[in-house]
mmCIF file of C-alpha atoms in Angstrom:
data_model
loop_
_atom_site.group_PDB
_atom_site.id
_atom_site.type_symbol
_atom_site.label_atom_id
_atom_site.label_comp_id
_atom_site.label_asym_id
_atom_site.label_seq_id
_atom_site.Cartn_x
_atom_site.Cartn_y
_atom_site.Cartn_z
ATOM 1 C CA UNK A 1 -28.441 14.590 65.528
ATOM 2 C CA UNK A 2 -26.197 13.674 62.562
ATOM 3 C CA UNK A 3 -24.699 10.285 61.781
ATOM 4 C CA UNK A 4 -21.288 10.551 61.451
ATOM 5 C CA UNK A 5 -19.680 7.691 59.092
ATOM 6 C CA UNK A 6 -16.256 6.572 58.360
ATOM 7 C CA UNK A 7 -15.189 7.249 55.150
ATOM 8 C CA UNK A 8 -13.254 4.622 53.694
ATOM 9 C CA UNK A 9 -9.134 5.172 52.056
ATOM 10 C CA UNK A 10 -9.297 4.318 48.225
ATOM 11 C CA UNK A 11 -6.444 1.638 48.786
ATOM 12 C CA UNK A 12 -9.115 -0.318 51.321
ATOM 13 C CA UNK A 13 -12.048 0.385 49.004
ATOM 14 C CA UNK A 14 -10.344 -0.878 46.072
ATOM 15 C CA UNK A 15 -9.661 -3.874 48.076
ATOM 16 C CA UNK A 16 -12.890 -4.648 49.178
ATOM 17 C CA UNK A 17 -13.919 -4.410 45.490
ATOM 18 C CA UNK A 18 -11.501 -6.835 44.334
ATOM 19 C CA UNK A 19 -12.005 -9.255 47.277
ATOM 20 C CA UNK A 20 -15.987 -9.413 46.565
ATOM 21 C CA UNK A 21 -15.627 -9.371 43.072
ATOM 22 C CA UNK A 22 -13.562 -12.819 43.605
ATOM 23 C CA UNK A 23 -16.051 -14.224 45.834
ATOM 24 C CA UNK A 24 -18.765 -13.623 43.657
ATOM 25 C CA UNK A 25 -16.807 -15.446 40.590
ATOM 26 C CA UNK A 26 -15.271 -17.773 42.681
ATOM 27 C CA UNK A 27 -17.568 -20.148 44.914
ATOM 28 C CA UNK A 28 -16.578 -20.626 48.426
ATOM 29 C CA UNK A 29 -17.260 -24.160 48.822
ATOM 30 C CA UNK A 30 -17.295 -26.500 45.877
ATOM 31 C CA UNK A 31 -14.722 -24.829 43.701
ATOM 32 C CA UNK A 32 -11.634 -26.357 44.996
ATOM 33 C CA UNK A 33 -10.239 -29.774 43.550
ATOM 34 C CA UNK A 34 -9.777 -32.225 46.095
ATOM 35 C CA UNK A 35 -8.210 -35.028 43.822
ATOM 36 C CA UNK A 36 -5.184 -36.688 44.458
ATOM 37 C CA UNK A 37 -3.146 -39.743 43.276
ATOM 38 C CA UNK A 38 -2.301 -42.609 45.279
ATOM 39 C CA UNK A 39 0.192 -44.875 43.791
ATOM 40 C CA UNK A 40 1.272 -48.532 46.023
ATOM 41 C CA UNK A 41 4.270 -49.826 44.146
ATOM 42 C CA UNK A 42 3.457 -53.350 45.944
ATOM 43 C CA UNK A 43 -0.026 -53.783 44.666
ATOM 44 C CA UNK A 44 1.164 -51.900 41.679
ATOM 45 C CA UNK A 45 -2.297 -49.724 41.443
ATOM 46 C CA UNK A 46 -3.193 -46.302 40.719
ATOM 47 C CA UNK A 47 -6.006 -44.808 42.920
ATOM 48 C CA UNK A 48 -8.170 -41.093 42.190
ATOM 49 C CA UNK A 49 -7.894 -40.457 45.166
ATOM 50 C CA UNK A 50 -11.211 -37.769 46.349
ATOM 51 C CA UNK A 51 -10.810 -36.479 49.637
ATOM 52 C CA UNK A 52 -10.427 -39.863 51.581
ATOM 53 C CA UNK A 53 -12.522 -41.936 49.078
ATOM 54 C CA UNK A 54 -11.720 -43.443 45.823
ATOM 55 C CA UNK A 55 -12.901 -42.429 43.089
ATOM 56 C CA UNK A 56 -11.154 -44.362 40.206
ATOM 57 C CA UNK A 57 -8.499 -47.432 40.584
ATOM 58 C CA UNK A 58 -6.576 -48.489 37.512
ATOM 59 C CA UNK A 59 -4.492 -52.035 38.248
ATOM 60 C CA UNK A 60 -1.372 -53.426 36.213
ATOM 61 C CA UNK A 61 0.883 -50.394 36.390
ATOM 62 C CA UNK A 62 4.455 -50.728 36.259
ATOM 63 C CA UNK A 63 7.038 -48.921 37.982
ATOM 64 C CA UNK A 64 10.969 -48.601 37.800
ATOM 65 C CA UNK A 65 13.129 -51.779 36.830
ATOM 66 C CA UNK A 66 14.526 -52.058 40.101
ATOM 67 C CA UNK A 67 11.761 -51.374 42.208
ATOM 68 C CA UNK A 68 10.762 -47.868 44.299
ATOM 69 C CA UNK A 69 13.301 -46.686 46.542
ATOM 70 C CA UNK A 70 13.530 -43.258 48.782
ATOM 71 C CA UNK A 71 16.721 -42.677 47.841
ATOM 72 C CA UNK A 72 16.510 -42.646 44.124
ATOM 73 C CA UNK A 73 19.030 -41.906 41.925
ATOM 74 C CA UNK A 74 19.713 -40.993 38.647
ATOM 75 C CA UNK A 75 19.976 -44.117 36.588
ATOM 76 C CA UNK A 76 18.922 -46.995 39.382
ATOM 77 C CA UNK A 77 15.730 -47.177 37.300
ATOM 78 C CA UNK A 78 14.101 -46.826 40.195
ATOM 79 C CA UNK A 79 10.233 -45.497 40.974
ATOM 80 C CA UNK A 80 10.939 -42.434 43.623
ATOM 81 C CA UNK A 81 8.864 -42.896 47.208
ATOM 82 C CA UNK A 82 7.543 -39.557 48.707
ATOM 83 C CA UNK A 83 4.924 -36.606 48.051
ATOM 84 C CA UNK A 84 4.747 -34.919 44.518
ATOM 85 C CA UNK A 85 3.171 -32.640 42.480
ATOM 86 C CA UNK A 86 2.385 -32.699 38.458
ATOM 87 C CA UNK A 87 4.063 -29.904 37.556
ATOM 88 C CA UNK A 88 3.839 -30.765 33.246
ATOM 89 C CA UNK A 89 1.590 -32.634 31.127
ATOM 90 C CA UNK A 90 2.579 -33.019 28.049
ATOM 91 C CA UNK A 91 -0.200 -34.184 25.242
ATOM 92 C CA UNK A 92 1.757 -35.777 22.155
ATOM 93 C CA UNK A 93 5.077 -37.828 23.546
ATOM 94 C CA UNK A 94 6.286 -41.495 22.768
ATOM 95 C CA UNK A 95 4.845 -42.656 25.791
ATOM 96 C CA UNK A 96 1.277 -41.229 24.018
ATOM 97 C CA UNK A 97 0.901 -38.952 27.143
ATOM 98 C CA UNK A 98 3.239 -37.610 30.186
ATOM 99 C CA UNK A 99 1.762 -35.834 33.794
ATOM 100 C CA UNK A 100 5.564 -34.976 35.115
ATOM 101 C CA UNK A 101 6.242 -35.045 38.863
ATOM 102 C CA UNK A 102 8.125 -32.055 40.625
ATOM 103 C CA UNK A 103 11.125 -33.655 41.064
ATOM 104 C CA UNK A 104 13.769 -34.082 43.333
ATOM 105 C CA UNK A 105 11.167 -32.904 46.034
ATOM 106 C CA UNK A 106 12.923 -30.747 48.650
ATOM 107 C CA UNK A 107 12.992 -34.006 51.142
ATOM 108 C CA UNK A 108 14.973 -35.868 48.128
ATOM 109 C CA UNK A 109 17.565 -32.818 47.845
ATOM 110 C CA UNK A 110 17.692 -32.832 51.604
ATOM 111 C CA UNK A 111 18.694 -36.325 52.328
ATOM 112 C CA UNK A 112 20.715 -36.469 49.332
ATOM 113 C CA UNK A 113 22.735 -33.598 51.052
ATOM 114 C CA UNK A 114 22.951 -34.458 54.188
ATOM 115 C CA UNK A 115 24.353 -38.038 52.929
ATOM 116 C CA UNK A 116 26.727 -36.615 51.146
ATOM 117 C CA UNK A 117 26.348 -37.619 47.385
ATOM 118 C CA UNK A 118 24.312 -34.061 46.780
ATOM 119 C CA UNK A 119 26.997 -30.500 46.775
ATOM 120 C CA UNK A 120 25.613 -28.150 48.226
ATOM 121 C CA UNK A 121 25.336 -25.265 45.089
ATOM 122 C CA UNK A 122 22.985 -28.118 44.078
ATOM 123 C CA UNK A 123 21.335 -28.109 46.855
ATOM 124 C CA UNK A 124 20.692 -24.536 47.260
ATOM 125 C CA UNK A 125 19.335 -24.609 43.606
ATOM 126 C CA UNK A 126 16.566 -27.466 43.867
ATOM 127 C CA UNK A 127 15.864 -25.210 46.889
ATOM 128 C CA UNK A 128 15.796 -22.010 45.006
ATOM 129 C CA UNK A 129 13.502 -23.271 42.618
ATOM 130 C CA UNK A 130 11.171 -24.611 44.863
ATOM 131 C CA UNK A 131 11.212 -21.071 47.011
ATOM 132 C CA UNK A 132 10.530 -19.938 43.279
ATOM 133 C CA UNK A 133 8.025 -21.931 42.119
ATOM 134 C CA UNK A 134 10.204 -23.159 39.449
ATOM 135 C CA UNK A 135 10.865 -26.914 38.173
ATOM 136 C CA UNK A 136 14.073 -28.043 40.229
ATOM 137 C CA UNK A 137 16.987 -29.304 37.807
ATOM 138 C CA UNK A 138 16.201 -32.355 35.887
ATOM 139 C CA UNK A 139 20.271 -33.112 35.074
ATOM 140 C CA UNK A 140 21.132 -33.866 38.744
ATOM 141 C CA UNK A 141 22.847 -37.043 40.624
ATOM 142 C CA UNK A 142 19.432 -37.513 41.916
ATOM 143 C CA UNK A 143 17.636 -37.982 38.012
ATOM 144 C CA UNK A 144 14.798 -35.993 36.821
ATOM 145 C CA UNK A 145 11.842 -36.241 33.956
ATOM 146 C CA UNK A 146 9.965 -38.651 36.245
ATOM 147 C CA UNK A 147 5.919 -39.266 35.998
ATOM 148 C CA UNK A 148 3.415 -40.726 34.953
ATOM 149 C CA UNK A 149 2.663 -42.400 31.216
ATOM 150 C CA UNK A 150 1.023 -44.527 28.668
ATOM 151 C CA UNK A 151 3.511 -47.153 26.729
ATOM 152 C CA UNK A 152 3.133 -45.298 23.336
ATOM 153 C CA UNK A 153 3.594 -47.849 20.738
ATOM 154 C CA UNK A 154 5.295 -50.231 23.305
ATOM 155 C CA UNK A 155 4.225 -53.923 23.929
ATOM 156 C CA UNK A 156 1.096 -54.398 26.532
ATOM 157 C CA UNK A 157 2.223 -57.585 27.465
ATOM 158 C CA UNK A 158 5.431 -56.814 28.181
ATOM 159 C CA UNK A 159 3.836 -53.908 30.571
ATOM 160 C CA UNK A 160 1.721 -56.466 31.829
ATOM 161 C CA UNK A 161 4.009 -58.471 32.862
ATOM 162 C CA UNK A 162 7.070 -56.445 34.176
ATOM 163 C CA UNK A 163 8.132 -53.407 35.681
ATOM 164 C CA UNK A 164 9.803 -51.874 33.181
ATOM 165 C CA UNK A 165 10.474 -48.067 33.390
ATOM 166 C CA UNK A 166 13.127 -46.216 33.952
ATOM 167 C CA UNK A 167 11.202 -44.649 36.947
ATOM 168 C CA UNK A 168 8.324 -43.321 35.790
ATOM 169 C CA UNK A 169 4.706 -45.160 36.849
ATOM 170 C CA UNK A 170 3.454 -46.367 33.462
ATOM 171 C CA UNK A 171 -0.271 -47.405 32.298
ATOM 172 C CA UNK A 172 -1.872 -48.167 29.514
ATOM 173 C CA UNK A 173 -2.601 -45.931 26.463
ATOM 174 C CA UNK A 174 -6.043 -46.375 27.669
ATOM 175 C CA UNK A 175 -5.889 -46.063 31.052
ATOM 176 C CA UNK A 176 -3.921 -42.831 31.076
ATOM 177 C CA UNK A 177 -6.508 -41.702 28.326
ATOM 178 C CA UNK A 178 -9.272 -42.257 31.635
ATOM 179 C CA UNK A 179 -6.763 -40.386 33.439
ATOM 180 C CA UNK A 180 -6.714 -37.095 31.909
ATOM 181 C CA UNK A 181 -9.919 -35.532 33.493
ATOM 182 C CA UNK A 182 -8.595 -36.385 37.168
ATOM 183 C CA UNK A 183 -4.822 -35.097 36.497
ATOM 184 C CA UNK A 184 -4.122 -30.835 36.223
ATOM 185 C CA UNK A 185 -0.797 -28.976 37.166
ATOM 186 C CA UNK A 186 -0.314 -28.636 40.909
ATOM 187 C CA UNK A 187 -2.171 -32.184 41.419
ATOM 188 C CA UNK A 188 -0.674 -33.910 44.561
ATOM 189 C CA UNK A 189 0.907 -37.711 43.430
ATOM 190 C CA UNK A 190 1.450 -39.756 46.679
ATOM 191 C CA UNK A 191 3.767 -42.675 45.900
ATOM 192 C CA UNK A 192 3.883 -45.395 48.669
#
């Protein structure tokens, strides 16, 4: 009796070769970075967040001016409220170093809208670019070039002392320095 096999397309064996060559480079568990940031604008800390643990907390941040507000925008010097991504880092800036957020989110361009104070060829861009993959507009009524940073050359007791951004979440030089290793592009920034 003879043992009949299937035989395989080229299209599905060239995909099983890709698939297992990624799961050999790639481990299954392990490989993904669970690290997020958790920033509470009353307490005014900065948590590495791992999974549902902490992992690092740096203290005396500032935020906006004004406060942290859902409905931020541009120019209130406010810190925005809401779910983020870094979607920059920038190395060398006046600030000494600069993780930017993803922003407006889609739930900022959405409210914004629906209140009126957004047009809607804006609106349909921020969404574009997020359909996209692409940083929304930084030049809207709803402000942009918002994250995280050092104070450069500016004066630590002044940052230890006041909020005084123009909506950014600010730290030390030093602290943002510690930073670095937990912060990459797509990291998820949870401001509260």
């Amino acid at each position: 009796m003879r043992i009949i096999r299937p035989v395989l397309s080229s299209l599905v064996s060239s995909v099983y070769v890709v698939a297992m060559s990624i799961l050999l480079v790639c481990p299954v568990s392990g490989g993904q970075n669970t690290s997020w940031i958790l920033i509470d604008t009353k307490a005014l800390t900065l948590k590495v967040m791992q999974g549902d643990k902490e992992a690092v907390t740096f203290t005396d941040i500032a935020i906006g001016r004004y406060g942290a507000d859902t409905d931020r925008r541009r120019g209130d010097n406010t810190t925005p409220l809401g779910h983020f991504t870094i979607a920059w880092i920038t190395e060398d800036t006046s600030f000494h170093r600069f993780f930017g957020f993803r922003y407006p989110s889609q739930e900022y361009a959405e409210r914004a809208f629906l209140a009126g104070y957004l047009d809607k060829k804006t609106w349909n861009v921020i969404r574009r670019a997020f359909a996209s993959g692409r940083l929304p507009p930084q030049d809207t009524i709803l402000g942009g070039n918002l994250g995280i940073h050092g104070i450069g050359k500016g004066d630590i007791h002044v940052h230890r002392q006041y909020n005084w951004t123009n909506g950014c979440v600010a730290l030390t030089n030093e602290q943002i320095d510690r930073l670095t290793k937990w912060i990459s592009i797509g990291t998820s920034v949870e401001i509260r």
